[in-house]
PDB file of C-alpha atoms in Angstrom:
ATOM      1  CA  MET A1142      78.175  95.112 130.479  1.00  0.00           C
ATOM      2  CA  GLU A1143      81.854  93.884 130.255  1.00  0.00           C
ATOM      3  CA  LYS A1144      84.404  96.240 128.546  1.00  0.00           C
ATOM      4  CA  PHE A1145      84.535  95.581 124.827  1.00  0.00           C
ATOM      5  CA  ASP A1146      87.751  94.697 123.092  1.00  0.00           C
ATOM      6  CA  LEU A1147      87.897  96.643 119.765  1.00  0.00           C
ATOM      7  CA  ASN A1148      90.642  94.180 118.430  1.00  0.00           C
ATOM      8  CA  LEU A1149      87.712  91.557 118.091  1.00  0.00           C
ATOM      9  CA  LEU A1150      86.200  93.676 115.308  1.00  0.00           C
ATOM     10  CA  ARG A1151      89.523  93.784 113.329  1.00  0.00           C
ATOM     11  CA  ILE A1152      89.705  89.985 113.532  1.00  0.00           C
ATOM     12  CA  PHE A1153      86.041  89.650 112.573  1.00  0.00           C
ATOM     13  CA  ILE A1154      86.405  91.721 109.544  1.00  0.00           C
ATOM     14  CA  GLU A1155      89.408  89.696 108.374  1.00  0.00           C
ATOM     15  CA  VAL A1156      87.536  86.447 108.835  1.00  0.00           C
ATOM     16  CA  TYR A1157      84.544  88.028 107.062  1.00  0.00           C
ATOM     17  CA  ASN A1158      86.537  89.187 104.142  1.00  0.00           C
ATOM     18  CA  LEU A1159      88.610  86.007 103.588  1.00  0.00           C
ATOM     19  CA  LYS A1160      85.641  83.644 104.597  1.00  0.00           C
ATOM     20  CA  SER A1161      88.389  81.462 106.339  1.00  0.00           C
ATOM     21  CA  ILE A1162      89.723  81.329 109.868  1.00  0.00           C
ATOM     22  CA  THR A1163      93.073  79.959 108.575  1.00  0.00           C
ATOM     23  CA  LEU A1164      93.590  82.750 106.135  1.00  0.00           C
ATOM     24  CA  ALA A1165      92.647  85.299 108.548  1.00  0.00           C
ATOM     25  CA  ALA A1166      95.025  84.033 111.045  1.00  0.00           C
ATOM     26  CA  GLU A1167      97.843  84.068 108.420  1.00  0.00           C
ATOM     27  CA  SER A1168      97.014  87.620 107.394  1.00  0.00           C
ATOM     28  CA  LEU A1169      96.999  88.810 111.003  1.00  0.00           C
ATOM     29  CA  GLY A1170      99.886  86.988 112.127  1.00  0.00           C
ATOM     30  CA  LEU A1171      97.897  85.112 114.790  1.00  0.00           C
ATOM     31  CA  THR A1172      97.287  81.383 115.582  1.00  0.00           C
ATOM     32  CA  GLN A1173      94.156  79.660 114.226  1.00  0.00           C
ATOM     33  CA  PRO A1174      93.049  78.964 117.797  1.00  0.00           C
ATOM     34  CA  GLY A1175      93.496  82.626 118.716  1.00  0.00           C
ATOM     35  CA  VAL A1176      91.244  83.705 115.817  1.00  0.00           C
ATOM     36  CA  SER A1177      88.614  81.108 116.524  1.00  0.00           C
ATOM     37  CA  GLY A1178      88.660  82.155 120.147  1.00  0.00           C
ATOM     38  CA  ALA A1179      88.231  85.947 119.134  1.00  0.00           C
ATOM     39  CA  ILE A1180      85.165  85.038 117.052  1.00  0.00           C
ATOM     40  CA  LYS A1181      83.677  83.005 119.871  1.00  0.00           C
ATOM     41  CA  ARG A1182      84.119  86.005 122.281  1.00  0.00           C
ATOM     42  CA  LEU A1183      82.528  88.292 119.837  1.00  0.00           C
ATOM     43  CA  GLN A1184      79.544  85.944 119.326  1.00  0.00           C
ATOM     44  CA  GLN A1185      79.209  85.615 123.109  1.00  0.00           C
ATOM     45  CA  TYR A1186      79.228  89.438 123.528  1.00  0.00           C
ATOM     46  CA  LEU A1187      76.510  89.894 120.733  1.00  0.00           C
ATOM     47  CA  GLY A1188      74.536  86.756 121.739  1.00  0.00           C
ATOM     48  CA  LYS A1189      74.324  85.767 118.051  1.00  0.00           C
ATOM     49  CA  ASP A1190      76.306  83.448 115.683  1.00  0.00           C
ATOM     50  CA  LEU A1191      78.334  85.162 113.043  1.00  0.00           C
ATOM     51  CA  PHE A1192      79.489  82.379 110.857  1.00  0.00           C
ATOM     52  CA  VAL A1193      78.098  78.984 109.852  1.00  0.00           C
ATOM     53  CA  ARG A1194      79.886  75.808 108.320  1.00  0.00           C
ATOM     54  CA  GLU A1195      79.394  75.564 104.518  1.00  0.00           C
ATOM     55  CA  GLY A1196      81.205  72.564 102.943  1.00  0.00           C
ATOM     56  CA  ARG A1197      84.848  72.944 103.832  1.00  0.00           C
ATOM     57  CA  GLY A1198      84.575  76.761 104.501  1.00  0.00           C
ATOM     58  CA  ILE A1199      82.376  79.242 106.473  1.00  0.00           C
ATOM     59  CA  SER A1200      79.665  81.659 105.537  1.00  0.00           C
ATOM     60  CA  PRO A1201      78.616  84.897 107.305  1.00  0.00           C
ATOM     61  CA  THR A1202      75.239  85.046 108.914  1.00  0.00           C
ATOM     62  CA  TYR A1203      72.809  87.792 108.354  1.00  0.00           C
ATOM     63  CA  THR A1204      74.008  89.335 111.678  1.00  0.00           C
ATOM     64  CA  ALA A1205      77.707  89.038 110.496  1.00  0.00           C
ATOM     65  CA  ILE A1206      76.698  90.866 107.129  1.00  0.00           C
ATOM     66  CA  GLN A1207      75.064  93.717 109.110  1.00  0.00           C
ATOM     67  CA  LEU A1208      77.945  94.079 111.505  1.00  0.00           C
ATOM     68  CA  ALA A1209      80.530  94.041 108.661  1.00  0.00           C
ATOM     69  CA  GLU A1210      78.612  96.807 106.665  1.00  0.00           C
ATOM     70  CA  SER A1211      78.530  99.059 109.814  1.00  0.00           C
ATOM     71  CA  VAL A1212      81.965  98.420 110.940  1.00  0.00           C
ATOM     72  CA  ASN A1213      84.129  97.962 108.003  1.00  0.00           C
ATOM     73  CA  PRO A1214      84.001 101.693 106.838  1.00  0.00           C
ATOM     74  CA  ALA A1215      84.986 102.863 110.241  1.00  0.00           C
ATOM     75  CA  LEU A1216      88.014 100.467 110.477  1.00  0.00           C
ATOM     76  CA  GLN A1217      89.148 101.416 107.025  1.00  0.00           C
ATOM     77  CA  GLN A1218      89.167 105.126 108.095  1.00  0.00           C
ATOM     78  CA  ILE A1219      91.140 104.338 111.116  1.00  0.00           C
ATOM     79  CA  GLU A1220      93.662 102.448 109.062  1.00  0.00           C
ATOM     80  CA  MET A1221      93.931 105.240 106.428  1.00  0.00           C
ATOM     81  CA  GLY A1222      94.337 107.878 108.999  1.00  0.00           C
ATOM     82  CA  LEU A1223      97.232 106.159 110.769  1.00  0.00           C
ATOM     83  CA  SER A1224      98.929 105.365 107.459  1.00  0.00           C
ATOM     84  CA  ASN A1225      98.688 108.978 106.583  1.00  0.00           C
ATOM     85  CA  VAL A1226     100.524 110.118 109.698  1.00  0.00           C
ATOM     86  CA  HIS A1227     103.615 108.406 108.473  1.00  0.00           C
ATOM     87  CA  SER A1228     105.519 110.127 105.711  1.00  0.00           C
ATOM     88  CA  PHE A1229     107.215 108.061 103.052  1.00  0.00           C
ATOM     89  CA  ASP A1230     110.920 108.390 102.395  1.00  0.00           C
ATOM     90  CA  ILE A1231     112.390 106.529  99.166  1.00  0.00           C
ATOM     91  CA  GLN A1232     115.714 106.338 100.976  1.00  0.00           C
ATOM     92  CA  SER A1233     114.042 103.845 103.322  1.00  0.00           C
ATOM     93  CA  LYS A1234     114.441 100.269 101.955  1.00  0.00           C
ATOM     94  CA  ARG A1235     111.339  98.812 100.888  1.00  0.00           C
ATOM     95  CA  THR A1236     110.259  96.323  98.306  1.00  0.00           C
ATOM     96  CA  PHE A1237     106.800  96.688  96.447  1.00  0.00           C
ATOM     97  CA  HIS A1238     105.266  93.448  95.103  1.00  0.00           C
ATOM     98  CA  VAL A1239     103.256  94.040  91.880  1.00  0.00           C
ATOM     99  CA  LEU A1240     101.209  91.299  90.145  1.00  0.00           C
ATOM    100  CA  VAL A1241     100.841  91.778  86.485  1.00  0.00           C
ATOM    101  CA  ASN A1242     100.006  89.947  83.237  1.00  0.00           C
ATOM    102  CA  GLU A1243     102.684  89.078  80.706  1.00  0.00           C
ATOM    103  CA  PRO A1244     102.435  92.123  78.350  1.00  0.00           C
ATOM    104  CA  MET A1245     102.670  94.457  81.392  1.00  0.00           C
ATOM    105  CA  MET A1246     105.690  92.637  82.765  1.00  0.00           C
ATOM    106  CA  GLN A1247     107.495  92.884  79.409  1.00  0.00           C
ATOM    107  CA  LEU A1248     106.789  96.589  79.185  1.00  0.00           C
ATOM    108  CA  LEU A1249     107.191  97.742  82.718  1.00  0.00           C
ATOM    109  CA  GLN A1250     110.241  95.590  84.065  1.00  0.00           C
ATOM    110  CA  PRO A1251     112.840  97.346  81.851  1.00  0.00           C
ATOM    111  CA  LEU A1252     111.675 100.746  82.805  1.00  0.00           C
ATOM    112  CA  VAL A1253     112.011  99.855  86.508  1.00  0.00           C
ATOM    113  CA  GLU A1254     115.433  98.541  85.893  1.00  0.00           C
ATOM    114  CA  ALA A1255     116.546 101.740  84.095  1.00  0.00           C
ATOM    115  CA  ASP A1256     115.023 104.117  86.811  1.00  0.00           C
ATOM    116  CA  THR A1257     117.639 105.889  88.858  1.00  0.00           C
ATOM    117  CA  SER A1258     115.176 107.601  91.077  1.00  0.00           C
ATOM    118  CA  LEU A1259     113.847 104.765  93.172  1.00  0.00           C
ATOM    119  CA  GLY A1260     116.160 105.475  96.058  1.00  0.00           C
ATOM    120  CA  ASN A1261     116.399 102.360  98.202  1.00  0.00           C
ATOM    121  CA  CYS A1262     113.104 101.106  96.976  1.00  0.00           C
ATOM    122  CA  GLU A1263     112.476  98.114  94.705  1.00  0.00           C
ATOM    123  CA  ILE A1264     109.540  97.020  92.530  1.00  0.00           C
ATOM    124  CA  CYS A1265     109.290  93.422  91.864  1.00  0.00           C
ATOM    125  CA  PHE A1266     106.876  91.810  89.449  1.00  0.00           C
ATOM    126  CA  GLY A1267     105.014  88.503  89.483  1.00  0.00           C
ATOM    127  CA  LEU A1268     102.386  87.096  87.239  1.00  0.00           C
ATOM    128  CA  THR A1269      98.729  87.409  88.270  1.00  0.00           C
ATOM    129  CA  PRO A1270      97.244  84.061  89.101  1.00  0.00           C
ATOM    130  CA  PRO A1271      94.682  82.516  86.755  1.00  0.00           C
ATOM    131  CA  GLN A1272      91.804  82.640  89.292  1.00  0.00           C
ATOM    132  CA  GLU A1273      90.324  85.932  90.350  1.00  0.00           C
ATOM    133  CA  ASP A1274      89.648  84.762  93.840  1.00  0.00           C
ATOM    134  CA  ASP A1275      93.330  83.850  94.271  1.00  0.00           C
ATOM    135  CA  LEU A1276      94.262  87.335  93.163  1.00  0.00           C
ATOM    136  CA  PHE A1277      92.054  89.066  95.748  1.00  0.00           C
ATOM    137  CA  SER A1278      93.293  86.527  98.407  1.00  0.00           C
ATOM    138  CA  ILE A1279      96.846  87.576  97.689  1.00  0.00           C
ATOM    139  CA  LEU A1280      96.002  91.351  97.824  1.00  0.00           C
ATOM    140  CA  SER A1281      93.990  90.878 101.051  1.00  0.00           C
ATOM    141  CA  LEU A1282      96.767  88.872 102.697  1.00  0.00           C
ATOM    142  CA  GLN A1283      99.071  91.781 101.657  1.00  0.00           C
ATOM    143  CA  LYS A1284     101.398  89.349  99.823  1.00  0.00           C
ATOM    144  CA  ALA A1285     101.105  91.830  96.940  1.00  0.00           C
ATOM    145  CA  ASP A1286     100.737  95.554  96.964  1.00  0.00           C
ATOM    146  CA  LEU A1287      98.617  95.697  93.890  1.00  0.00           C
ATOM    147  CA  ALA A1288      97.821  94.165  90.605  1.00  0.00           C
ATOM    148  CA  ILE A1289      97.552  95.301  86.938  1.00  0.00           C
ATOM    149  CA  ASP A1290      95.478  93.002  84.537  1.00  0.00           C
ATOM    150  CA  VAL A1291      92.444  92.896  82.115  1.00  0.00           C
ATOM    151  CA  GLY A1292      89.043  91.345  83.051  1.00  0.00           C
ATOM    152  CA  ILE A1293      89.381  92.033  86.877  1.00  0.00           C
ATOM    153  CA  TYR A1294      86.027  92.682  88.642  1.00  0.00           C
ATOM    154  CA  PRO A1295      86.803  93.946  92.220  1.00  0.00           C
ATOM    155  CA  THR A1296      84.459  93.135  94.985  1.00  0.00           C
ATOM    156  CA  ALA A1297      83.753  95.503  97.843  1.00  0.00           C
ATOM    157  CA  GLY A1298      86.807  96.582  99.662  1.00  0.00           C
ATOM    158  CA  TYR A1299      88.887  97.018  96.453  1.00  0.00           C
ATOM    159  CA  HIS A1300      89.719 100.025  94.225  1.00  0.00           C
ATOM    160  CA  GLN A1301      90.511  99.989  90.617  1.00  0.00           C
ATOM    161  CA  GLN A1302      91.805 102.471  88.158  1.00  0.00           C
ATOM    162  CA  ALA A1303      92.165 102.208  84.277  1.00  0.00           C
ATOM    163  CA  CYS A1304      95.917 102.867  83.703  1.00  0.00           C
ATOM    164  CA  TYR A1305      96.738 101.685  80.141  1.00  0.00           C
ATOM    165  CA  SER A1306      94.862 101.005  76.822  1.00  0.00           C
ATOM    166  CA  ASP A1307      96.305  98.762  74.099  1.00  0.00           C
ATOM    167  CA  HIS A1308      94.826  97.013  70.988  1.00  0.00           C
ATOM    168  CA  ILE A1309      95.234  93.586  69.457  1.00  0.00           C
ATOM    169  CA  VAL A1310      96.803  93.009  66.048  1.00  0.00           C
ATOM    170  CA  ALA A1311      97.422  90.056  63.921  1.00  0.00           C
ATOM    171  CA  ILE A1312     101.093  88.901  63.336  1.00  0.00           C
ATOM    172  CA  CYS A1313     102.807  86.706  60.863  1.00  0.00           C
ATOM    173  CA  ARG A1314     106.474  86.130  59.953  1.00  0.00           C
ATOM    174  CA  LYS A1315     108.213  88.254  57.444  1.00  0.00           C
ATOM    175  CA  GLY A1316     108.321  86.495  54.044  1.00  0.00           C
ATOM    176  CA  HIS A1317     104.981  84.699  54.651  1.00  0.00           C
ATOM    177  CA  PRO A1318     104.177  83.002  51.389  1.00  0.00           C
ATOM    178  CA  ARG A1319     100.480  84.226  51.165  1.00  0.00           C
ATOM    179  CA  ILE A1320     100.173  87.188  53.458  1.00  0.00           C
ATOM    180  CA  ASP A1321     102.142  90.506  53.147  1.00  0.00           C
ATOM    181  CA  LYS A1322     100.728  93.891  54.393  1.00  0.00           C
ATOM    182  CA  GLN A1323      97.036  93.281  54.724  1.00  0.00           C
ATOM    183  CA  LEU A1324      94.873  90.481  56.133  1.00  0.00           C
ATOM    184  CA  THR A1325      91.375  89.740  54.865  1.00  0.00           C
ATOM    185  CA  GLN A1326      88.896  87.491  56.678  1.00  0.00           C
ATOM    186  CA  GLU A1327      89.176  85.025  53.937  1.00  0.00           C
ATOM    187  CA  GLN A1328      92.890  84.675  54.469  1.00  0.00           C
ATOM    188  CA  TYR A1329      92.456  84.725  58.322  1.00  0.00           C
ATOM    189  CA  TYR A1330      90.279  81.699  58.180  1.00  0.00           C
ATOM    190  CA  ALA A1331      92.417  80.025  55.511  1.00  0.00           C
ATOM    191  CA  GLU A1332      95.585  79.974  57.622  1.00  0.00           C
ATOM    192  CA  LYS A1333      96.453  78.026  60.634  1.00  0.00           C
ATOM    193  CA  HIS A1334      96.731  79.668  64.083  1.00  0.00           C
ATOM    194  CA  ILE A1335      98.962  79.633  67.092  1.00  0.00           C
ATOM    195  CA  THR A1336      96.590  80.900  69.813  1.00  0.00           C
ATOM    196  CA  LEU A1337      96.784  82.303  73.259  1.00  0.00           C
ATOM    197  CA  LYS A1338      93.953  81.976  75.850  1.00  0.00           C
ATOM    198  CA  ILE A1339      92.937  84.790  78.180  1.00  0.00           C
ATOM    199  CA  ARG A1340      93.326  82.836  81.312  1.00  0.00           C
ATOM    200  CA  ARG A1341      90.236  83.871  83.309  1.00  0.00           C
ATOM    201  CA  SER A1342      87.831  83.696  80.403  1.00  0.00           C
ATOM    202  CA  GLU A1343      88.979  80.546  78.723  1.00  0.00           C
ATOM    203  CA  LEU A1344      88.509  82.447  75.457  1.00  0.00           C
ATOM    204  CA  TYR A1345      91.180  82.945  72.782  1.00  0.00           C
ATOM    205  CA  ALA A1346      92.503  86.542  72.688  1.00  0.00           C
ATOM    206  CA  ALA A1347      91.012  87.045  69.263  1.00  0.00           C
ATOM    207  CA  ASP A1348      87.562  86.232  70.571  1.00  0.00           C
ATOM    208  CA  TYR A1349      87.920  88.022  73.772  1.00  0.00           C
ATOM    209  CA  PHE A1350      89.020  91.404  72.232  1.00  0.00           C
ATOM    210  CA  THR A1351      86.669  91.588  69.108  1.00  0.00           C
ATOM    211  CA  GLU A1352      83.128  92.718  68.887  1.00  0.00           C
ATOM    212  CA  ASP A1353      82.541  90.132  66.169  1.00  0.00           C
ATOM    213  CA  THR A1354      81.744  86.402  66.548  1.00  0.00           C
ATOM    214  CA  ILE A1355      84.745  84.684  65.195  1.00  0.00           C
ATOM    215  CA  SER A1356      84.214  81.384  63.474  1.00  0.00           C
ATOM    216  CA  GLN A1357      86.176  78.294  64.193  1.00  0.00           C
ATOM    217  CA  ARG A1358      89.589  78.315  62.710  1.00  0.00           C
ATOM    218  CA  GLN A1359      92.441  75.835  62.337  1.00  0.00           C
ATOM    219  CA  ILE A1360      94.379  75.800  65.669  1.00  0.00           C
ATOM    220  CA  SER A1361      98.015  74.448  65.240  1.00  0.00           C
ATOM    221  CA  CYS A1362      99.125  75.175  68.761  1.00  0.00           C
ATOM    222  CA  GLU A1363      97.840  76.656  71.966  1.00  0.00           C
ATOM    223  CA  CYS A1364     100.319  78.761  74.120  1.00  0.00           C
ATOM    224  CA  GLU A1365     100.125  80.041  77.650  1.00  0.00           C
ATOM    225  CA  SER A1366     102.990  82.686  77.063  1.00  0.00           C
ATOM    226  CA  LEU A1367     102.534  85.541  74.614  1.00  0.00           C
ATOM    227  CA  LEU A1368     106.195  85.739  73.814  1.00  0.00           C
ATOM    228  CA  SER A1369     106.363  82.030  73.184  1.00  0.00           C
ATOM    229  CA  MET A1370     103.414  82.418  70.853  1.00  0.00           C
ATOM    230  CA  MET A1371     105.068  85.165  68.980  1.00  0.00           C
ATOM    231  CA  THR A1372     108.313  83.273  68.622  1.00  0.00           C
ATOM    232  CA  MET A1373     106.616  80.248  67.245  1.00  0.00           C
ATOM    233  CA  VAL A1374     104.703  82.510  64.764  1.00  0.00           C
ATOM    234  CA  SER A1375     108.124  83.871  63.599  1.00  0.00           C
ATOM    235  CA  GLU A1376     109.307  80.395  62.856  1.00  0.00           C
ATOM    236  CA  SER A1377     106.321  79.180  60.929  1.00  0.00           C
ATOM    237  CA  ASN A1378     103.537  80.047  58.464  1.00  0.00           C
ATOM    238  CA  CYS A1379     100.881  80.381  61.163  1.00  0.00           C
ATOM    239  CA  LEU A1380      99.113  83.441  62.352  1.00  0.00           C
ATOM    240  CA  GLY A1381      98.900  84.878  65.862  1.00  0.00           C
ATOM    241  CA  VAL A1382      97.205  87.672  67.623  1.00  0.00           C
ATOM    242  CA  ALA A1383      99.092  89.831  70.096  1.00  0.00           C
ATOM    243  CA  ALA A1384      98.999  93.075  72.157  1.00  0.00           C
ATOM    244  CA  GLY A1385     100.020  95.895  69.751  1.00  0.00           C
ATOM    245  CA  SER A1386     102.485  97.267  72.062  1.00  0.00           C
ATOM    246  CA  LEU A1387     104.312  94.070  72.618  1.00  0.00           C
ATOM    247  CA  ALA A1388     104.188  93.268  68.917  1.00  0.00           C
ATOM    248  CA  GLU A1389     105.833  96.566  68.099  1.00  0.00           C
ATOM    249  CA  LYS A1390     108.477  95.995  70.658  1.00  0.00           C
ATOM    250  CA  TYR A1391     109.576  92.548  69.267  1.00  0.00           C
ATOM    251  CA  ALA A1392     108.502  92.652  65.530  1.00  0.00           C
ATOM    252  CA  GLU A1393     112.003  93.708  64.365  1.00  0.00           C
ATOM    253  CA  LYS A1394     113.877  91.223  66.752  1.00  0.00           C
ATOM    254  CA  LEU A1395     111.519  88.241  65.773  1.00  0.00           C
ATOM    255  CA  GLY A1396     111.042  89.160  62.124  1.00  0.00           C
ATOM    256  CA  LEU A1397     107.395  89.723  62.347  1.00  0.00           C
ATOM    257  CA  ASN A1398     104.913  91.713  60.279  1.00  0.00           C
ATOM    258  CA  ILE A1399     102.161  93.411  62.134  1.00  0.00           C
ATOM    259  CA  LEU A1400      98.694  93.385  60.493  1.00  0.00           C
ATOM    260  CA  ALA A1401      95.343  95.048  61.303  1.00  0.00           C
ATOM    261  CA  LEU A1402      92.752  92.202  62.219  1.00  0.00           C
ATOM    262  CA  PRO A1403      89.964  92.162  59.760  1.00  0.00           C
ATOM    263  CA  PHE A1404      87.416  92.475  62.628  1.00  0.00           C
ATOM    264  CA  THR A1405      86.062  95.122  64.872  1.00  0.00           C
ATOM    265  CA  VAL A1406      88.439  95.179  67.975  1.00  0.00           C
ATOM    266  CA  LYS A1407      87.824  96.266  71.440  1.00  0.00           C
ATOM    267  CA  PRO A1408      90.559  97.967  73.462  1.00  0.00           C
ATOM    268  CA  ILE A1409      92.746  96.052  75.787  1.00  0.00           C
ATOM    269  CA  SER A1410      91.901  98.025  78.986  1.00  0.00           C
ATOM    270  CA  GLN A1411      94.583  97.340  81.672  1.00  0.00           C
ATOM    271  CA  LYS A1412      93.317  98.211  85.227  1.00  0.00           C
ATOM    272  CA  MET A1413      95.344  98.761  88.478  1.00  0.00           C
ATOM    273  CA  VAL A1414      93.532  97.093  91.533  1.00  0.00           C
ATOM    274  CA  TRP A1415      94.431  97.393  95.284  1.00  0.00           C
ATOM    275  CA  HIS A1416      92.774  96.860  98.541  1.00  0.00           C
ATOM    276  CA  ASN A1417      91.075  99.987 100.027  1.00  0.00           C
ATOM    277  CA  ARG A1418      93.328  99.947 103.056  1.00  0.00           C
ATOM    278  CA  HIS A1419      96.064 101.489 100.913  1.00  0.00           C
ATOM    279  CA  ASN A1420      94.094 104.335  99.449  1.00  0.00           C
ATOM    280  CA  LYS A1421      95.874 107.000 101.422  1.00  0.00           C
ATOM    281  CA  SER A1422      99.084 105.198 102.195  1.00  0.00           C
ATOM    282  CA  GLN A1423     101.821 107.520 101.066  1.00  0.00           C
ATOM    283  CA  ALA A1424     104.046 104.663 100.171  1.00  0.00           C
ATOM    284  CA  HIS A1425     101.266 103.129  98.122  1.00  0.00           C
ATOM    285  CA  ILE A1426     100.386 106.396  96.349  1.00  0.00           C
ATOM    286  CA  TRP A1427     104.152 106.680  95.495  1.00  0.00           C
ATOM    287  CA  VAL A1428     104.313 103.301  93.879  1.00  0.00           C
ATOM    288  CA  ARG A1429     101.020 103.809  92.168  1.00  0.00           C
ATOM    289  CA  ASN A1430     102.204 107.054  90.665  1.00  0.00           C
ATOM    290  CA  LYS A1431     105.501 105.456  89.547  1.00  0.00           C
ATOM    291  CA  LEU A1432     103.666 102.788  87.556  1.00  0.00           C
ATOM    292  CA  LEU A1433     101.374 105.304  86.057  1.00  0.00           C
ATOM    293  CA  ASP A1434     104.497 107.385  84.975  1.00  0.00           C
ATOM    294  CA  TYR A1435     106.026 104.353  83.269  1.00  0.00           C
ATOM    295  CA  LEU A1436     102.770 103.524  81.402  1.00  0.00           C
ATOM    296  CA  ASN A1437     102.524 107.135  80.299  1.00  0.00           C
ATOM    297  CA  GLN A1438     106.047 106.863  78.994  1.00  0.00           C
ATOM    298  CA  ILE A1439     105.052 103.675  76.889  1.00  0.00           C
ATOM    299  CA  GLU A1440     101.968 105.455  75.525  1.00  0.00           C
ATOM    300  CA  ASN A1441     103.942 108.543  74.434  1.00  0.00           C
ATOM    301  CA  LYS A1442     106.334 106.316  72.499  1.00  0.00           C
ATOM    302  CA  GLN A1443     103.587 104.788  70.377  1.00  0.00           C
TER     303      GLN A1443
END
């Protein structure tokens, strides 16, 4: 039997995880023909097909699924072992890319800017994409180190950790002609609303984060930005719903009243998600702990 090239397994796992020759080539820094050739060599060695065409993409065969389940844990252990050998020095220049939702960006970015203990490291934030598949693709391709968001359901190969809990509140402008310090359900339905949709669920925030079924209400405007929605509420007689931490941060600046919603609310559970390859990376552990420290600071101020 010919000598087996272990690199074929690494390429196979990347194609298996991404379901794409193109994305695997980009992730590995190889050419598409190089990746295709590696898969063909592995198929010839095994004497079985590993992928079949499905629409514009590819799907793994039963043989590929069995092989991935056997090989993937071993490859991850090797990667973790290698990353553990290298110590992490904050004086070495490095940029960590973190995907977050808007509330997290508003809360975390000022703390990063004020932190004098980062050495030569930088933490840069970007918004999480609307589609979950795109998020996992970015993490798998290592275009971002980790993500913090709500409503993420990781597949195999990813780790998640609850990192921050918030709650939703109603907001209206100070001096609202009909609402002062309390909000009843009757008042809630009588007023017009400026809404914000939770991007992955296509539900309004009030519907997504409450236990009750909220009836249809008058929608004056639908926003994609939480801060834009809060600004528009401050300049109108409409109601809005916002994350409590962000409402408290901007209430004074925008002239907003914060009110308890007249419904049973669910917590806003922010979760940190990253690829398993980073579980024992000293650099990754450092940035995760940094972010957790920032979030603890925010919670302690509430």
